[in-house]
Each structure stands twice: as C-alpha cells, then as structure tokens.
C-alpha cells in the first residue's frame, strides 16, 4: 500500500483554506500545503511551530485533517509556546489540533506512522526532526518551510534514514521557500545495513497519463 493522490479532497482543502486564510500573511504557503495534505489523505499529520511565527500553515493543515479525518499534531518546544499557539489558532479558525510539548528526540519517539510532516527551518532542530521521524509504511510527504531563512543547503538523503527512498523532491519559491520530498519507505529498517535489504524499489512511468509509480519487488 502507498499514498494515493485524491484530487477531490485536495480541492476541498484548498478552497476552505483560502476562505480561512484570506486575511493572513503567507496564505499561499498554507493553501499549497493544505491542498497537498488533502490530496494525499494522510492519517497522521505532524508539524513543528516556530514560536512567534505565522499561524496560516497550521490553519491549512487543520483544514486538511478535517477533510481526511486524520490526526493533526503540532510539536512546540515549551508550555508558553503551547499557550500562544492555541490562542493564535483559536483566533484563526474553529479547529484545534493536538499540541505536544517536548524535545524533538522524545516527541518523535511517540509519533509512529507519520505520512505528512511539515518542519519550520527557523527551528534549530528541523533537520533532527526529519531524521528522527517514524514514517508510515505507505510512504510520506516531507515539507520544509522558510527554507531561505537559513540559506538551506542540505541533501534529503542526509536527513532521511536508510530504510526510505526519495522518490521525488522539489524546491518552490513560495513564501520564504519550500523544500518538498515524497519518500517511499520499506525494505530496510532503521539501523540495518542497506546492503542486507531483501527488496528493491522499481520506478515506472505510465506512458499515457505521465504519472510516476514506485513499487517494491
């Protein structure tokens, strides 16, 4: 099983996010991320919030989670950040995501099966968050927002464990920069040697639709 794109849900999430974020800054990022989350229909959406940052991405993800009936979790560093985040979300929309406080090493151990992850590059632990994420067996979409804030220069392979394969990645000049990757998982478990894998990924492009399919053999 793998993540499958659902255009109807993506459209609904996008439209509702436009309505919710039309008076906020950086609404374009929220609209894009919401449509992506809605389209992939993830069951576990996780994001990290930079204290004092704009709330629109969270609104977009909250809208998408409502359409997909998935779990939406926001990770914040301390209790004050939690209070501020909840207050900002209360002002922005009527959806309240789950908020978890703690260090990234501790929090990511408790979140298993992530299929949509959004990290803010203004947080010092963004790369660590990506590397510790326990991704879903269906695969996952990883998003780094505000990538130009740190003059981001990293390879996805350096922050994704050996049991995952980068199927596609893209850099978009939206907001303050978006780095996006679709990751296929399986075949190699964390901590194992890639050379001992018993399966391999095969890439196939449909000549009629142009769609790319990745499956395991």
Short mmCIF file of C-alpha atoms in Angstrom, two decimals:
data_model
loop_
_atom_site.label_atom_id
_atom_site.label_comp_id
_atom_site.label_asym_id
_atom_site.label_seq_id
_atom_site.Cartn_x
_atom_site.Cartn_y
_atom_site.Cartn_z
CA UNK A 1 0.00 0.00 0.00
CA UNK A 2 1.17 3.54 -0.71
CA UNK A 3 -0.07 7.09 -0.52
CA UNK A 4 -2.60 7.76 -3.27
CA UNK A 5 -3.47 11.23 -4.58
CA UNK A 6 -7.15 12.25 -4.23
CA UNK A 7 -7.88 15.42 -6.25
CA UNK A 8 -11.38 15.97 -4.84
CA UNK A 9 -10.15 16.14 -1.26
CA UNK A 10 -7.25 18.36 -2.32
CA UNK A 11 -9.64 20.82 -3.95
CA UNK A 12 -11.92 20.95 -0.91
CA UNK A 13 -9.00 21.52 1.45
CA UNK A 14 -7.60 24.24 -0.81
CA UNK A 15 -10.91 26.12 -1.11
CA UNK A 16 -11.61 26.00 2.63
CA UNK A 17 -8.08 27.18 3.40
CA UNK A 18 -8.43 30.10 1.01
CA UNK A 19 -11.56 31.14 2.87
CA UNK A 20 -9.88 30.75 6.27
CA UNK A 21 -6.56 32.43 5.42
CA UNK A 22 -7.53 35.25 3.07
CA UNK A 23 -6.76 37.92 5.70
CA UNK A 24 -3.46 36.41 6.88
CA UNK A 25 0.15 36.70 5.76
CA UNK A 26 1.79 33.96 3.68
CA UNK A 27 -1.57 32.42 2.79
CA UNK A 28 -0.06 30.96 -0.41
CA UNK A 29 2.05 28.54 1.65
CA UNK A 30 -0.97 27.45 3.69
CA UNK A 31 -3.09 26.94 0.59
CA UNK A 32 -0.46 24.83 -1.15
CA UNK A 33 0.35 22.71 1.90
CA UNK A 34 -3.34 22.22 2.70
CA UNK A 35 -4.10 21.05 -0.84
CA UNK A 36 -1.16 18.65 -0.72
CA UNK A 37 -2.22 17.24 2.64
CA UNK A 38 -5.81 16.92 1.49
CA UNK A 39 -4.77 15.24 -1.75
CA UNK A 40 -2.55 12.61 -0.13
CA UNK A 41 -5.15 11.90 2.59
CA UNK A 42 -2.59 11.26 5.37
CA UNK A 43 -3.73 9.67 8.61
CA UNK A 44 -1.06 11.37 10.74
CA UNK A 45 -0.04 14.97 10.02
CA UNK A 46 2.78 16.36 12.15
CA UNK A 47 4.18 19.89 12.13
CA UNK A 48 6.67 21.91 14.16
CA UNK A 49 5.83 25.50 15.03
CA UNK A 50 8.35 28.31 15.36
CA UNK A 51 7.34 30.41 18.38
CA UNK A 52 6.07 33.74 17.11
CA UNK A 53 5.71 32.58 13.52
CA UNK A 54 2.63 32.97 11.36
CA UNK A 55 -0.17 30.51 12.00
CA UNK A 56 -1.50 30.07 8.46
CA UNK A 57 0.24 26.77 7.70
CA UNK A 58 -1.31 25.28 10.83
CA UNK A 59 -4.72 26.50 9.72
CA UNK A 60 -4.22 24.86 6.32
CA UNK A 61 -3.17 21.57 7.87
CA UNK A 62 -6.08 21.69 10.32
CA UNK A 63 -8.50 22.18 7.43
CA UNK A 64 -6.93 19.29 5.53
CA UNK A 65 -7.09 16.98 8.55
CA UNK A 66 -10.80 17.73 8.91
CA UNK A 67 -11.38 16.60 5.31
CA UNK A 68 -9.21 13.48 5.62
CA UNK A 69 -10.38 12.56 9.15
CA UNK A 70 -6.71 12.26 10.09
CA UNK A 71 -4.81 13.15 13.24
CA UNK A 72 -3.08 16.56 13.24
CA UNK A 73 -0.29 17.12 15.78
CA UNK A 74 1.73 20.28 16.34
CA UNK A 75 5.04 19.99 18.20
CA UNK A 76 6.15 23.03 20.25
CA UNK A 77 9.23 23.46 22.48
CA UNK A 78 7.66 24.64 25.76
CA UNK A 79 4.44 25.39 27.63
CA UNK A 80 4.46 29.10 26.76
CA UNK A 81 4.70 28.25 23.08
CA UNK A 82 1.77 25.85 23.53
CA UNK A 83 -0.40 28.56 25.12
CA UNK A 84 0.49 31.07 22.41
CA UNK A 85 -0.13 28.54 19.64
CA UNK A 86 -3.53 27.54 20.99
CA UNK A 87 -4.53 31.20 21.33
CA UNK A 88 -3.44 32.01 17.78
CA UNK A 89 -5.32 29.01 16.40
CA UNK A 90 -8.41 29.99 18.38
CA UNK A 91 -8.38 33.40 16.72
CA UNK A 92 -7.79 31.98 13.25
CA UNK A 93 -10.20 29.04 12.98
CA UNK A 94 -12.52 26.72 14.85
CA UNK A 95 -10.29 23.64 14.59
CA UNK A 96 -7.97 22.73 17.45
CA UNK A 97 -5.13 20.33 16.59
CA UNK A 98 -3.37 18.23 19.20
CA UNK A 99 -0.37 20.06 20.71
CA UNK A 100 2.63 18.19 22.14
CA UNK A 101 5.36 19.87 24.21
CA UNK A 102 8.87 18.46 24.44
CA UNK A 103 12.31 17.91 22.98
CA UNK A 104 12.30 16.51 19.47
CA UNK A 105 14.07 13.25 20.46
CA UNK A 106 11.35 12.46 22.99
CA UNK A 107 8.36 13.62 20.99
CA UNK A 108 9.23 11.87 17.72
CA UNK A 109 9.51 8.52 19.52
CA UNK A 110 5.84 8.79 20.41
CA UNK A 111 4.64 9.59 16.89
CA UNK A 112 4.61 6.45 14.76
CA UNK A 113 3.35 6.24 11.19
CA UNK A 114 3.76 9.86 10.05
CA UNK A 115 2.64 10.32 6.46
CA UNK A 116 2.77 14.14 6.22
CA UNK A 117 5.45 16.13 8.06
CA UNK A 118 5.98 19.90 7.96
CA UNK A 119 9.00 21.43 9.69
CA UNK A 120 9.92 25.09 10.06
CA UNK A 121 13.55 25.68 9.07
CA UNK A 122 13.77 28.58 11.52
CA UNK A 123 13.82 25.99 14.31
CA UNK A 124 17.33 24.76 15.01
CA UNK A 125 16.12 21.18 15.35
CA UNK A 126 14.39 20.95 11.95
CA UNK A 127 16.95 18.54 10.43
CA UNK A 128 16.93 16.41 13.58
CA UNK A 129 13.14 16.23 13.43
CA UNK A 130 13.29 14.92 9.87
CA UNK A 131 15.92 12.32 10.69
CA UNK A 132 14.01 11.00 13.73
CA UNK A 133 10.58 10.87 12.10
CA UNK A 134 9.00 7.40 12.12
CA UNK A 135 7.35 7.41 8.73
CA UNK A 136 4.33 5.43 7.62
CA UNK A 137 4.77 2.19 5.68
CA UNK A 138 2.66 3.83 2.97
CA UNK A 139 5.35 6.48 2.44
CA UNK A 140 5.31 10.13 3.42
CA UNK A 141 5.46 13.70 2.19
CA UNK A 142 8.08 15.88 3.90
CA UNK A 143 7.91 19.68 3.75
CA UNK A 144 10.50 22.22 4.91
CA UNK A 145 9.06 25.74 5.01
CA UNK A 146 11.01 29.00 5.37
CA UNK A 147 13.97 27.28 3.73
CA UNK A 148 15.55 30.57 2.61
CA UNK A 149 15.60 31.84 6.21
CA UNK A 150 18.66 29.68 6.86
CA UNK A 151 20.01 29.65 3.31
CA UNK A 152 19.10 25.99 3.45
CA UNK A 153 21.72 23.73 1.91
CA UNK A 154 21.22 20.05 2.60
CA UNK A 155 20.53 16.83 0.75
CA UNK A 156 17.35 14.95 1.59
CA UNK A 157 19.38 11.77 1.83
CA UNK A 158 21.28 13.26 4.77
CA UNK A 159 18.10 13.63 6.84
CA UNK A 160 16.16 10.53 5.75
CA UNK A 161 17.11 7.12 7.15
CA UNK A 162 18.43 4.24 5.08
CA UNK A 163 15.05 2.49 5.05
CA UNK A 164 13.50 5.22 2.91
CA UNK A 165 13.86 6.23 -0.71
CA UNK A 166 13.45 9.75 -2.08
CA UNK A 167 11.03 9.30 -4.97
CA UNK A 168 10.78 12.97 -5.92
CA UNK A 169 11.86 16.30 -4.47
CA UNK A 170 11.30 19.90 -5.48
CA UNK A 171 12.22 23.41 -4.37
CA UNK A 172 9.45 26.00 -4.72
CA UNK A 173 9.79 29.81 -4.43
CA UNK A 174 6.58 30.05 -2.40
CA UNK A 175 6.52 32.20 0.71
CA UNK A 176 10.04 32.12 2.13
CA UNK A 177 10.92 28.92 0.34
CA UNK A 178 9.53 25.39 0.36
CA UNK A 179 11.53 22.17 0.06
CA UNK A 180 9.26 19.20 -0.57
CA UNK A 181 10.04 15.49 -0.91
CA UNK A 182 7.93 12.39 -1.42
CA UNK A 183 9.51 9.44 0.38
CA UNK A 184 8.83 5.74 -0.16
CA UNK A 185 9.52 3.55 2.86
CA UNK A 186 10.12 -0.13 3.50
CA UNK A 187 12.65 -2.80 2.65
CA UNK A 188 15.30 -1.60 5.14
CA UNK A 189 14.65 -0.91 8.79
CA UNK A 190 16.37 1.82 10.77
CA UNK A 191 19.77 0.77 11.98
CA UNK A 192 20.17 -2.02 9.42
CA UNK A 193 22.65 -2.16 6.61
CA UNK A 194 21.36 -1.13 3.16
CA UNK A 195 23.34 -3.99 1.65
CA UNK A 196 21.22 -6.54 3.51
CA UNK A 197 17.91 -5.38 2.05
CA UNK A 198 15.84 -8.16 0.52
CA UNK A 199 13.67 -5.87 -1.59
CA UNK A 200 14.20 -3.10 -4.08
CA UNK A 201 12.16 -0.21 -5.45
CA UNK A 202 11.15 -0.13 -9.11
CA UNK A 203 10.17 3.11 -10.86
CA UNK A 204 7.63 3.05 -13.68
CA UNK A 205 6.15 5.96 -15.69
CA UNK A 206 2.73 5.49 -17.29
CA UNK A 207 3.16 6.49 -20.93
CA UNK A 208 -0.48 7.55 -21.28
CA UNK A 209 -1.02 9.59 -18.12
CA UNK A 210 2.57 10.59 -17.41
CA UNK A 211 2.14 9.50 -13.78
CA UNK A 212 5.10 8.07 -11.93
CA UNK A 213 4.59 4.87 -9.93
CA UNK A 214 7.05 3.37 -7.49
CA UNK A 215 6.58 -0.15 -6.21
CA UNK A 216 8.61 -2.72 -4.36
CA UNK A 217 9.83 -6.05 -5.69
#
